[in-house]
Structure formats: C-alpha cells, structure tokens
Amino acid sequence: MGEVHAFDVLGDPVRRRILELLATGERPSGEIGAVIRREFGISQPAVSQHLRVLREAGFASVRAQGTRRLYAVDATPLREVDQWLDRFRGLWGQRLDALGTELARGRRERARQGWEPGSRPGAQQGENGQNTQ
C-alpha cells in the first residue's frame, strides 16, 4: 500500500475512531456500529462502508463467529505509516528538546528570583504572606 492511500484512509475521523476502538482488541460489528452512530450520528450502512474501506485497505480484518462479525486491527499498514513518519521524527524531536531547554531556563530564572507558584512576580507580600499588590 502506498503512503498516500494509507493517509487517505486515515484522514477520515470516523475511520480513525473505528481503529481507536479496535486498538483495545477485537470487537463485534454491532458494537462498533453503535458507538460510531452515537458519536457521529451516521447510519448503519455508512458505518458498514467505513468498515469495508478499512478491510479493503488492509487496516482491519474480520472473522465470523456464529452470526457475529468480529473486527480487529491489522497493524501492517500502520507500520508502513510509522516507517514513513520516521523520517520526520527528528524534526519534532529537535523542537521538543529546544522546548525542554527553554522550560528549564524559565524554572531556573523563577527560582533565582524567588518566584513561587501562585504568586505574581513583583508582588509585595504582607506579614501574613498574602500579596499586597
């Protein structure tokens, strides 16, 4: 499966929610349908269409158990998406490192100035410890 097709499938919020439901384990189609209809206000045939797209794209598998159809996540296309995203992880990792540095710098500066959570920088405190400004 190409990356564009995977992102087309994952671009729909209903399909993403179905995958979130399946991430906790196999679920019957009726249970999936009930949750999706309640959360998105769409019809059962529309839910079935989303399940079909997920099956055909390889994101979900289905098996029969008596009269029930049980759906499960197939992680193969998700691993392909993860591999594609891997080339970008360094970009946000660098930004998160920079954010961590700035947060630490701010904490050190507040500690140096004697600022405590709940107080206002520059506020005077009276005898009872309350801010007077």
CSV table of C-alpha atoms in Angstrom, one decimal:
chain,number,residue,atom,x,y,z
A,1,MET,CA,0.0,0.0,0.0
A,2,GLY,CA,1.4,3.4,-0.8
A,3,GLU,CA,1.6,6.1,1.8
A,4,VAL,CA,-0.9,8.4,0.1
A,5,HIS,CA,-3.6,5.8,0.1
A,6,ALA,CA,-2.9,5.0,3.8
A,7,PHE,CA,-3.2,8.7,4.7
A,8,ASP,CA,-6.4,8.9,2.6
A,9,VAL,CA,-7.9,6.1,4.7
A,10,LEU,CA,-6.7,7.6,8.0
A,11,GLY,CA,-7.8,11.1,7.0
A,12,ASP,CA,-11.4,10.3,7.9
A,13,PRO,CA,-12.3,10.9,11.5
A,14,VAL,CA,-14.8,8.0,11.5
A,15,ARG,CA,-12.2,5.5,10.3
A,16,ARG,CA,-9.7,6.8,12.8
A,17,ARG,CA,-12.2,6.4,15.6
A,18,ILE,CA,-13.0,2.8,14.5
A,19,LEU,CA,-9.3,2.0,14.6
A,20,GLU,CA,-9.1,3.5,18.1
A,21,LEU,CA,-11.9,1.2,19.2
A,22,LEU,CA,-10.2,-1.8,17.7
A,23,ALA,CA,-6.8,-0.9,19.2
A,24,THR,CA,-8.1,-2.3,22.5
A,25,GLY,CA,-9.0,-5.6,20.9
A,26,GLU,CA,-11.4,-7.4,18.6
A,27,ARG,CA,-14.9,-6.1,18.6
A,28,PRO,CA,-18.2,-7.2,17.1
A,29,SER,CA,-19.5,-5.0,14.2
A,30,GLY,CA,-22.7,-4.3,16.1
A,31,GLU,CA,-20.8,-2.7,19.0
A,32,ILE,CA,-18.6,-0.7,16.6
A,33,GLY,CA,-21.7,0.5,14.8
A,34,ALA,CA,-23.5,1.5,18.0
A,35,VAL,CA,-20.5,3.6,19.2
A,36,ILE,CA,-20.0,5.3,15.8
A,37,ARG,CA,-23.7,6.0,15.2
A,38,ARG,CA,-23.9,7.6,18.7
A,39,GLU,CA,-20.7,9.6,18.3
A,40,PHE,CA,-21.0,10.7,14.7
A,41,GLY,CA,-24.7,10.5,14.0
A,42,ILE,CA,-24.3,8.4,10.9
A,43,SER,CA,-26.4,5.5,9.6
A,44,GLN,CA,-25.5,1.8,10.0
A,45,PRO,CA,-24.9,1.5,6.2
A,46,ALA,CA,-22.4,4.4,6.5
A,47,VAL,CA,-20.6,2.6,9.3
A,48,SER,CA,-20.5,-0.6,7.2
A,49,GLN,CA,-19.0,1.4,4.4
A,50,HIS,CA,-16.2,2.7,6.6
A,51,LEU,CA,-15.6,-0.8,7.9
A,52,ARG,CA,-15.4,-2.1,4.3
A,53,VAL,CA,-12.8,0.7,3.4
A,54,LEU,CA,-10.7,-0.3,6.4
A,55,ARG,CA,-10.9,-4.0,5.4
A,56,GLU,CA,-10.1,-3.4,1.8
A,57,ALA,CA,-7.2,-1.1,2.7
A,58,GLY,CA,-5.8,-3.7,5.0
A,59,PHE,CA,-6.2,-1.8,8.3
A,60,ALA,CA,-8.8,-4.2,9.7
A,61,SER,CA,-9.6,-7.9,9.5
A,62,VAL,CA,-12.9,-9.6,10.0
A,63,ARG,CA,-13.9,-13.1,11.1
A,64,ALA,CA,-17.2,-14.7,11.6
A,65,GLN,CA,-18.2,-16.2,15.0
A,66,GLY,CA,-21.6,-17.6,14.6
A,67,THR,CA,-23.8,-14.8,13.4
A,68,ARG,CA,-21.4,-12.1,14.6
A,69,ARG,CA,-18.7,-10.5,12.6
A,70,LEU,CA,-15.6,-9.6,14.7
A,71,TYR,CA,-13.3,-6.9,13.6
A,72,ALA,CA,-9.6,-6.5,14.6
A,73,VAL,CA,-6.8,-4.1,13.7
A,74,ASP,CA,-4.3,-5.3,11.2
A,75,ALA,CA,-1.1,-3.4,12.1
A,76,THR,CA,0.8,-4.0,8.8
A,77,PRO,CA,-0.4,-0.7,7.1
A,78,LEU,CA,0.1,1.2,10.4
A,79,ARG,CA,3.7,0.0,10.5
A,80,GLU,CA,4.1,1.3,6.9
A,81,VAL,CA,2.7,4.7,8.0
A,82,ASP,CA,5.1,4.6,11.1
A,83,GLN,CA,8.1,4.0,8.8
A,84,TRP,CA,7.1,6.9,6.6
A,85,LEU,CA,6.7,9.2,9.6
A,86,ASP,CA,10.0,8.1,11.0
A,87,ARG,CA,11.9,10.4,8.6
A,88,PHE,CA,10.2,13.3,10.3
A,89,ARG,CA,10.6,12.3,13.9
A,90,GLY,CA,14.0,14.1,14.1
A,91,LEU,CA,12.3,17.4,13.3
A,92,TRP,CA,9.9,17.4,16.1
A,93,GLY,CA,12.4,15.7,18.5
A,94,GLN,CA,14.7,18.7,18.0
A,95,ARG,CA,11.8,21.1,18.7
A,96,LEU,CA,10.8,19.2,21.8
A,97,ASP,CA,14.4,19.3,23.0
A,98,ALA,CA,14.5,23.1,22.5
A,99,LEU,CA,11.2,23.5,24.3
A,100,GLY,CA,12.6,21.4,27.2
A,101,THR,CA,15.7,23.7,27.4
A,102,GLU,CA,13.5,26.8,27.4
A,103,LEU,CA,11.2,25.4,30.2
A,104,ALA,CA,14.3,24.5,32.3
A,105,ARG,CA,15.7,28.0,31.7
A,106,GLY,CA,12.4,29.6,32.9
A,107,ARG,CA,12.3,27.4,36.0
A,108,ARG,CA,15.9,28.3,36.9
A,109,GLU,CA,15.1,32.0,36.4
A,110,ARG,CA,12.0,31.9,38.5
A,111,ALA,CA,13.9,30.0,41.3
A,112,ARG,CA,16.7,32.6,41.1
A,113,GLN,CA,14.1,35.4,41.6
A,114,GLY,CA,12.3,33.6,44.4
A,115,TRP,CA,9.1,33.3,42.5
A,116,GLU,CA,6.7,30.6,43.8
A,117,PRO,CA,3.6,29.1,42.0
A,118,GLY,CA,0.5,31.2,42.8
A,119,SER,CA,2.4,34.4,43.4
A,120,ARG,CA,2.7,37.3,41.0
A,121,PRO,CA,6.2,38.3,40.0
A,122,GLY,CA,7.0,41.6,41.6
A,123,ALA,CA,4.1,41.5,44.1
A,124,GLN,CA,4.8,42.5,47.7
A,125,GLN,CA,3.9,40.2,50.5
A,126,GLY,CA,2.5,41.4,53.8
A,127,GLU,CA,3.0,39.9,57.2
A,128,ASN,CA,0.5,37.0,56.7
A,129,GLY,CA,2.2,36.0,53.4
A,130,GLN,CA,-0.6,37.4,51.2
A,131,ASN,CA,0.2,39.5,48.1
A,132,THR,CA,-0.5,43.2,48.8
A,133,GLN,CA,-0.3,44.5,45.2
